[in-house]
CSV table of N, CA and C in Angstrom, one decimal:
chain,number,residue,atom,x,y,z
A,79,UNK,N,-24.9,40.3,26.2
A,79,UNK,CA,-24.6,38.9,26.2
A,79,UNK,C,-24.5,38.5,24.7
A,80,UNK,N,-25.0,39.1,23.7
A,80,UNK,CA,-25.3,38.6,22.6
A,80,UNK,C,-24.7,39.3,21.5
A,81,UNK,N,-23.9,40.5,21.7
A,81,UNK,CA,-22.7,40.3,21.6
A,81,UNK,C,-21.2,40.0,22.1
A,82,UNK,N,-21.1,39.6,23.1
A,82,UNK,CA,-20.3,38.6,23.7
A,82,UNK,C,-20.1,37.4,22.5
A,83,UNK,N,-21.0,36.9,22.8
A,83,UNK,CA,-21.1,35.6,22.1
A,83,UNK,C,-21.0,35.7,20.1
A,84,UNK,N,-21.4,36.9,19.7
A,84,UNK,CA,-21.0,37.2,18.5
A,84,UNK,C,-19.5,37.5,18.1
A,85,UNK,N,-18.7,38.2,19.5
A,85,UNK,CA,-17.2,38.2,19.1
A,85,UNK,C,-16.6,36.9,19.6
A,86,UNK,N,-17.0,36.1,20.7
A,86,UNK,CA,-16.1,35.1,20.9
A,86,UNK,C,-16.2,33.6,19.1
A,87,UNK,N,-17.5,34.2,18.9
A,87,UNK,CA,-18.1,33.6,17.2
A,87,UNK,C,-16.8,33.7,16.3
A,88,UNK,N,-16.7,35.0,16.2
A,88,UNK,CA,-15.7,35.7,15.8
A,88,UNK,C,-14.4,35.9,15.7
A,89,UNK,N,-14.0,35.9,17.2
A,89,UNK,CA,-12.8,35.1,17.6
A,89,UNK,C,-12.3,34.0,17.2
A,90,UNK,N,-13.1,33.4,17.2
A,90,UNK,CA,-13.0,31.5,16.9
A,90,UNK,C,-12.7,31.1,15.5
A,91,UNK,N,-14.1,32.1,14.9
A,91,UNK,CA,-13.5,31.7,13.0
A,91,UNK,C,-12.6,32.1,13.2
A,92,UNK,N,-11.7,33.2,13.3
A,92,UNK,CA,-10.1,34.0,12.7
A,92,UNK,C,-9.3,33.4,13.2
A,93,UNK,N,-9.4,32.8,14.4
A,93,UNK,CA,-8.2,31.2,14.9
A,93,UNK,C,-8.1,30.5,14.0
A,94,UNK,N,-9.4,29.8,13.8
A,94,UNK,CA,-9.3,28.5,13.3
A,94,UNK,C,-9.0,28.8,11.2
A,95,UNK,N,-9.3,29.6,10.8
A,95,UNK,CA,-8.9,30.1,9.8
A,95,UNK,C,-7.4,30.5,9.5
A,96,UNK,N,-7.0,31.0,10.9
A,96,UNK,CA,-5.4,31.4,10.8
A,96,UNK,C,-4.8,29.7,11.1
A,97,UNK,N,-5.0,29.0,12.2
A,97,UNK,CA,-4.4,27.6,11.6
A,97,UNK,C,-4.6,26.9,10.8
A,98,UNK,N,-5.8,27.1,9.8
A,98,UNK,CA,-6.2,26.4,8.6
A,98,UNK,C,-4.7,27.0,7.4
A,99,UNK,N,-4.8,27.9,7.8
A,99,UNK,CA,-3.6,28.8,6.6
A,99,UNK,C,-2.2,28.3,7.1
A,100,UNK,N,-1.6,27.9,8.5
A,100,UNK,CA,-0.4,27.6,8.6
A,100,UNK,C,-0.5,26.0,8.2
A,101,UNK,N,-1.3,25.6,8.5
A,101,UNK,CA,-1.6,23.6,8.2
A,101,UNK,C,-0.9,23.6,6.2
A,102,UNK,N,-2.0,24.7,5.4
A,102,UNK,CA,-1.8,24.4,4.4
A,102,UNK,C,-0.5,25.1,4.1
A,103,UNK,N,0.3,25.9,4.4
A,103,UNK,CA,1.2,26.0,4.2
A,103,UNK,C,2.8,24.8,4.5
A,104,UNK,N,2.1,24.2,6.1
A,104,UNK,CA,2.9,23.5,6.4
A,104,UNK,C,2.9,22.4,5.1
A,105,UNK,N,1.4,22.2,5.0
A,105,UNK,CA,1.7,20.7,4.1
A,105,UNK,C,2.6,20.7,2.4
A,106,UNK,N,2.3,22.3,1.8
A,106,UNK,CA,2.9,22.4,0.7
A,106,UNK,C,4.4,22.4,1.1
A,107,UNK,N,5.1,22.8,2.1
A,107,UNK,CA,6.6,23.1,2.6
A,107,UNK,C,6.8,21.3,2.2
A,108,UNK,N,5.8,20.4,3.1
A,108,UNK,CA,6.2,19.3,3.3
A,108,UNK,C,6.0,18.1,1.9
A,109,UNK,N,5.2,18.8,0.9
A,109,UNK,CA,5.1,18.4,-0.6
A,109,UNK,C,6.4,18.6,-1.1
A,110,UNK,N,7.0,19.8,-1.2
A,110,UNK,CA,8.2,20.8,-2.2
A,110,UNK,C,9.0,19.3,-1.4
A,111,UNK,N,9.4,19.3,-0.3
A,111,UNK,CA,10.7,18.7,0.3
A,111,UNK,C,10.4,17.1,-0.1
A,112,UNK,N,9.7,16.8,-0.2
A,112,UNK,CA,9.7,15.0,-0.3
A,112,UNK,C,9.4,15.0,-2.2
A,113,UNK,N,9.2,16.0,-2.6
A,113,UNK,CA,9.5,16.1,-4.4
A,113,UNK,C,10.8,16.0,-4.5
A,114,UNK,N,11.1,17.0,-3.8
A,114,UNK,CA,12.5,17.2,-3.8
A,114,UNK,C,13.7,16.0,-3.7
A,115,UNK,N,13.2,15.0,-2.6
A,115,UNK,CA,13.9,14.0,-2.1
A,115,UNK,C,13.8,12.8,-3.1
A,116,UNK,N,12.7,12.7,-3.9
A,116,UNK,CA,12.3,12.0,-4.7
A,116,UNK,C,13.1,11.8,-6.0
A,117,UNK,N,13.5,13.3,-6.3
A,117,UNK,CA,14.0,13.8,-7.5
A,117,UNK,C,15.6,13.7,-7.1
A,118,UNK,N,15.7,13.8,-6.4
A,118,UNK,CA,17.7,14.3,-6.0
A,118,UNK,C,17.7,12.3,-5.9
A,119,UNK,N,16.8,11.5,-5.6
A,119,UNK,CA,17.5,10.1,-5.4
A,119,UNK,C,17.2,9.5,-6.9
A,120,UNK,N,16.1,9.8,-7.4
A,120,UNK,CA,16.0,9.0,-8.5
A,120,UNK,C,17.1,9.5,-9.4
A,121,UNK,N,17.3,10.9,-9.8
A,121,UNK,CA,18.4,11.6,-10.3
A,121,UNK,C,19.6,11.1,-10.2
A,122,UNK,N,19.9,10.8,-8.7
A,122,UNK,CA,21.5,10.1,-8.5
A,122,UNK,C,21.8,9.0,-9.3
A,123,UNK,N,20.8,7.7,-8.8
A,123,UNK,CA,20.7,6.8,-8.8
A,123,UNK,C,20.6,6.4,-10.7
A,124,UNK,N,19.8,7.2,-11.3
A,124,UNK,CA,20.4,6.9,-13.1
A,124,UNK,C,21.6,7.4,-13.5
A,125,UNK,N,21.7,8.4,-12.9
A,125,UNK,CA,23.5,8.8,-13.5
A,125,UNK,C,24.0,7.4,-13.0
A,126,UNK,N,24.4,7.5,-11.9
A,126,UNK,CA,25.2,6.0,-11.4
A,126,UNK,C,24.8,4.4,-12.3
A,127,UNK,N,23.8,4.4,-12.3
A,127,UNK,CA,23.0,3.6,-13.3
A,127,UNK,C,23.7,3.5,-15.0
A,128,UNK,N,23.4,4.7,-15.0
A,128,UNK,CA,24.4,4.9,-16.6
A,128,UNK,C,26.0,4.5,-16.8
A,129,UNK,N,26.5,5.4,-16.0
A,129,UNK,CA,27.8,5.3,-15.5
A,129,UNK,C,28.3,3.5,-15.7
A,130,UNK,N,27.7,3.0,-14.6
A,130,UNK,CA,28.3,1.7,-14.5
A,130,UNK,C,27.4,0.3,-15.8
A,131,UNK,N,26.7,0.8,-16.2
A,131,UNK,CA,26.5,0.3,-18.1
A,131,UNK,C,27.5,1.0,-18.4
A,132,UNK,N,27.9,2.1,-18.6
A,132,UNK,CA,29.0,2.3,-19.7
A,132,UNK,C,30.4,1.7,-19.4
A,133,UNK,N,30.5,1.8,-17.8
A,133,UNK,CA,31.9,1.4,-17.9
A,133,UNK,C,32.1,-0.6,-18.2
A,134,UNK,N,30.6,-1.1,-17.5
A,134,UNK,CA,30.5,-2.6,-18.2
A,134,UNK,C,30.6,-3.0,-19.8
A,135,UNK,N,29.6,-1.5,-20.2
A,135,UNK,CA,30.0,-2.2,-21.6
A,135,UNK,C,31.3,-1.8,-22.3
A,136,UNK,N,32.2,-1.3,-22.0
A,136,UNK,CA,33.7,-0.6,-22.4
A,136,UNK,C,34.5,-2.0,-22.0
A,137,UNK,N,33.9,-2.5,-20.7
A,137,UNK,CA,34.9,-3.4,-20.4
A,137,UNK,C,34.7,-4.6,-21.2
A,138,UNK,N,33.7,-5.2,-21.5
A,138,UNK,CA,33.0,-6.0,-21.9
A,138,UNK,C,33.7,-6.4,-23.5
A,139,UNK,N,33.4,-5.2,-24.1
A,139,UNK,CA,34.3,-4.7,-25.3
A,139,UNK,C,35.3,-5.0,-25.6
A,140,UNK,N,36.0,-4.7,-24.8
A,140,UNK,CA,37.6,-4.8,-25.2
A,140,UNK,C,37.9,-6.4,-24.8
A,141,UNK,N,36.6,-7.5,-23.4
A,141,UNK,CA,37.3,-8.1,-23.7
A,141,UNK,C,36.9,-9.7,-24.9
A,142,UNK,N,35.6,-9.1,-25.3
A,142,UNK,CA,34.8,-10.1,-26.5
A,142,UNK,C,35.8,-9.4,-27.7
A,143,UNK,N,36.9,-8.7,-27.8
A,143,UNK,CA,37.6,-8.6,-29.0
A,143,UNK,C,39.0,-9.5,-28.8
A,144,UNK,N,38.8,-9.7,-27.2
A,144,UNK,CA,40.0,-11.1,-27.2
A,144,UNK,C,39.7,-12.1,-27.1
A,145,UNK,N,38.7,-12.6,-27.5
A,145,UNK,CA,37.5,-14.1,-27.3
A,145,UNK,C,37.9,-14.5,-28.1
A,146,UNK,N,37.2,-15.7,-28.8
A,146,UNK,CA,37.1,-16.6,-29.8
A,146,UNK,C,35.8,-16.7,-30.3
A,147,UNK,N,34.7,-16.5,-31.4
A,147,UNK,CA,33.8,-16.0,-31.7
A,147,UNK,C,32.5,-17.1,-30.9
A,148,UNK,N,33.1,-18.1,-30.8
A,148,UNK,CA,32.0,-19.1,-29.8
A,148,UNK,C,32.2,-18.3,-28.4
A,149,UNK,N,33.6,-18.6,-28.2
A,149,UNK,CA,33.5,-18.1,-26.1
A,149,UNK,C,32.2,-16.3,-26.4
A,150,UNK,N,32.4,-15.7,-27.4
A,150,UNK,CA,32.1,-14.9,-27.6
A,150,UNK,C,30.8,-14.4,-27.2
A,151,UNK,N,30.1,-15.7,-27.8
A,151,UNK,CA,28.6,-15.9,-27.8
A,151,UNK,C,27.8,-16.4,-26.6
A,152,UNK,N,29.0,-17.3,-25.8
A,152,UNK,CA,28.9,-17.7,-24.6
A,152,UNK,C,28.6,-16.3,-23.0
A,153,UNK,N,29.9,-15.7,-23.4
A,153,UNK,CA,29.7,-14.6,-22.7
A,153,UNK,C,29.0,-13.4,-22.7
A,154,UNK,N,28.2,-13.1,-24.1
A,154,UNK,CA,27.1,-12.7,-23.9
A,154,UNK,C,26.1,-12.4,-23.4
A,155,UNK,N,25.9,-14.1,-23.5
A,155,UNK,CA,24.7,-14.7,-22.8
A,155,UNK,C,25.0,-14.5,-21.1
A,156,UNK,N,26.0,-14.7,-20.6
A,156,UNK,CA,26.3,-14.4,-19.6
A,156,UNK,C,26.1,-12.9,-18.7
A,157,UNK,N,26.2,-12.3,-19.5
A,157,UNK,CA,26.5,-10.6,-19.0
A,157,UNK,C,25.4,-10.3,-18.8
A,158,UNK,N,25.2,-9.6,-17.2
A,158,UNK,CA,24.4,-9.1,-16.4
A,158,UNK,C,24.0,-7.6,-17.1
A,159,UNK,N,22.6,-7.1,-17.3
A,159,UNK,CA,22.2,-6.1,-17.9
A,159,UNK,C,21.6,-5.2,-17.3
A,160,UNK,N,21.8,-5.9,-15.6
A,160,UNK,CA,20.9,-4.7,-14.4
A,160,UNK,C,22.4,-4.8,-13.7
A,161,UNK,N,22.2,-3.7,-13.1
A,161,UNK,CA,23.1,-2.8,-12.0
A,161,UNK,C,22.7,-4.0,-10.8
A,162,UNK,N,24.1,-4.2,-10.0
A,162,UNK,CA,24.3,-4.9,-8.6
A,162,UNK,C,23.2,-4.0,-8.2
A,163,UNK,N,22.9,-5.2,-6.8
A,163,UNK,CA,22.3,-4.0,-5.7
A,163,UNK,C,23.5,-2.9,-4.9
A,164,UNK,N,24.7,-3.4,-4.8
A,164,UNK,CA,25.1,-2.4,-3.6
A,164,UNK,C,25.5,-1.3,-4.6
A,165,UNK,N,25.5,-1.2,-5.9
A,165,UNK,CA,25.5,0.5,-6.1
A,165,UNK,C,24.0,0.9,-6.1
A,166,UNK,N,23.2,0.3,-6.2
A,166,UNK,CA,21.9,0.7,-5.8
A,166,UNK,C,21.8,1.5,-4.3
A,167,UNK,N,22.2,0.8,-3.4
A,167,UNK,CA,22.2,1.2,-2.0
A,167,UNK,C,22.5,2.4,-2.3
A,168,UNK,N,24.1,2.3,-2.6
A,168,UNK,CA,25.5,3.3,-2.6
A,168,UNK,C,24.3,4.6,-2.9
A,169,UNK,N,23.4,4.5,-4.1
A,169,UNK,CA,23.1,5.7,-4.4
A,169,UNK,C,22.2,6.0,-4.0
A,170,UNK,N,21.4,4.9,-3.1
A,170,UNK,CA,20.3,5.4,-2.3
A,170,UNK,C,20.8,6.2,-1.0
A,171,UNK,N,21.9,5.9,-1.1
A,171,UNK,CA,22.3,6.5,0.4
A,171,UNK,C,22.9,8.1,0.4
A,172,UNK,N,23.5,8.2,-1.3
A,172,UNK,CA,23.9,9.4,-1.5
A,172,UNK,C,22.7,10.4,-1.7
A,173,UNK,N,22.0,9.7,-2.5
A,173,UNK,CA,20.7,10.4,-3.0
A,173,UNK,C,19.9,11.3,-1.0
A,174,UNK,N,19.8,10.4,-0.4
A,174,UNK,CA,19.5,10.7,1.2
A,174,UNK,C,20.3,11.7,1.8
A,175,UNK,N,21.6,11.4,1.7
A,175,UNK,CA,22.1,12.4,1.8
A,175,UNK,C,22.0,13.9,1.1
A,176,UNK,N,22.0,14.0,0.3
A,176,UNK,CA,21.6,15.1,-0.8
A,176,UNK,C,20.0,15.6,-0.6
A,177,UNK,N,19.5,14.7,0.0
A,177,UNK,CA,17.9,15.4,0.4
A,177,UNK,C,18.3,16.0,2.0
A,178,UNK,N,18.9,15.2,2.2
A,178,UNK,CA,18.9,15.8,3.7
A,178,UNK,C,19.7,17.4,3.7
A,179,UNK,N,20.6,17.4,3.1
A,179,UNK,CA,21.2,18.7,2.3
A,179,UNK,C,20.0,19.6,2.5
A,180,UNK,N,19.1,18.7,1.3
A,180,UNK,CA,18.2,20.1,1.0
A,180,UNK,C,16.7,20.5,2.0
A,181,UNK,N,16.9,19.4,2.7
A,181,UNK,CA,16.0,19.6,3.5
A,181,UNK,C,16.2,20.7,5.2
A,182,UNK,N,17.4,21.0,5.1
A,182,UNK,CA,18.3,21.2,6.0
A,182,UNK,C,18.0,22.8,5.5
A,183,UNK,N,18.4,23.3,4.1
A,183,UNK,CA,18.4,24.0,3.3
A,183,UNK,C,17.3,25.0,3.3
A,184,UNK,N,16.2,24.3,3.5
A,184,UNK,CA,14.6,24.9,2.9
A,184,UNK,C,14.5,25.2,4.6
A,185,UNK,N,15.0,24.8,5.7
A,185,UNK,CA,14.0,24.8,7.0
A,185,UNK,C,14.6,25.7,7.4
């Protein structure tokens, strides 16, 4: 009886030890993939970020060199220095997409 009850002891740690090992495994798989998702959206999302500053200030440029030095100073003050939201979205949605890619990828 008394070993009986020493292997079913026995039994029981090596279970619960073997799901302790797939748990932490699962949770590192589920760390890597939401880094991941983190990084592929914020990554999109400053390229596009950059992108559309550069192409504002190119346009911007060319057209404060057809101003008149007042309207000039006027429109300055005017010009938006953050990104709309819907390229925000746009890149939140690409960025999602591109996780889902990779999440698709790793499983």
């Amino acid at each position: 009886m008394l070993v009986s009850l020493i292997f079913s002891i026995t039994h029981a740690s090596l279970s619960l030890n073997k799901q302790l090992s797939l748990l932490s495994e699962n949770l590192l798989k589920e760390k890597i993939i939401s880094t991941n998702i983190f990084c592929s959206i914020s990554t999109y999302s400053r390229i596009n970020v950059r992108r559309w500053r550069k192409n504002l200030m190119s346009r911007n440029t060319y057209t404060l060199k057809m101003l008149p030095q007042t309207e000039q100073n006027e429109r300055d003050e005017r010009l938006p220095l953050t990104f709309p939201p819907k390229i925000l979205v746009l890149s939140l949605v690409k960025g999602i997409r591109i996780a889902f890619y990779l999440i698709k990828k790793v499983c």
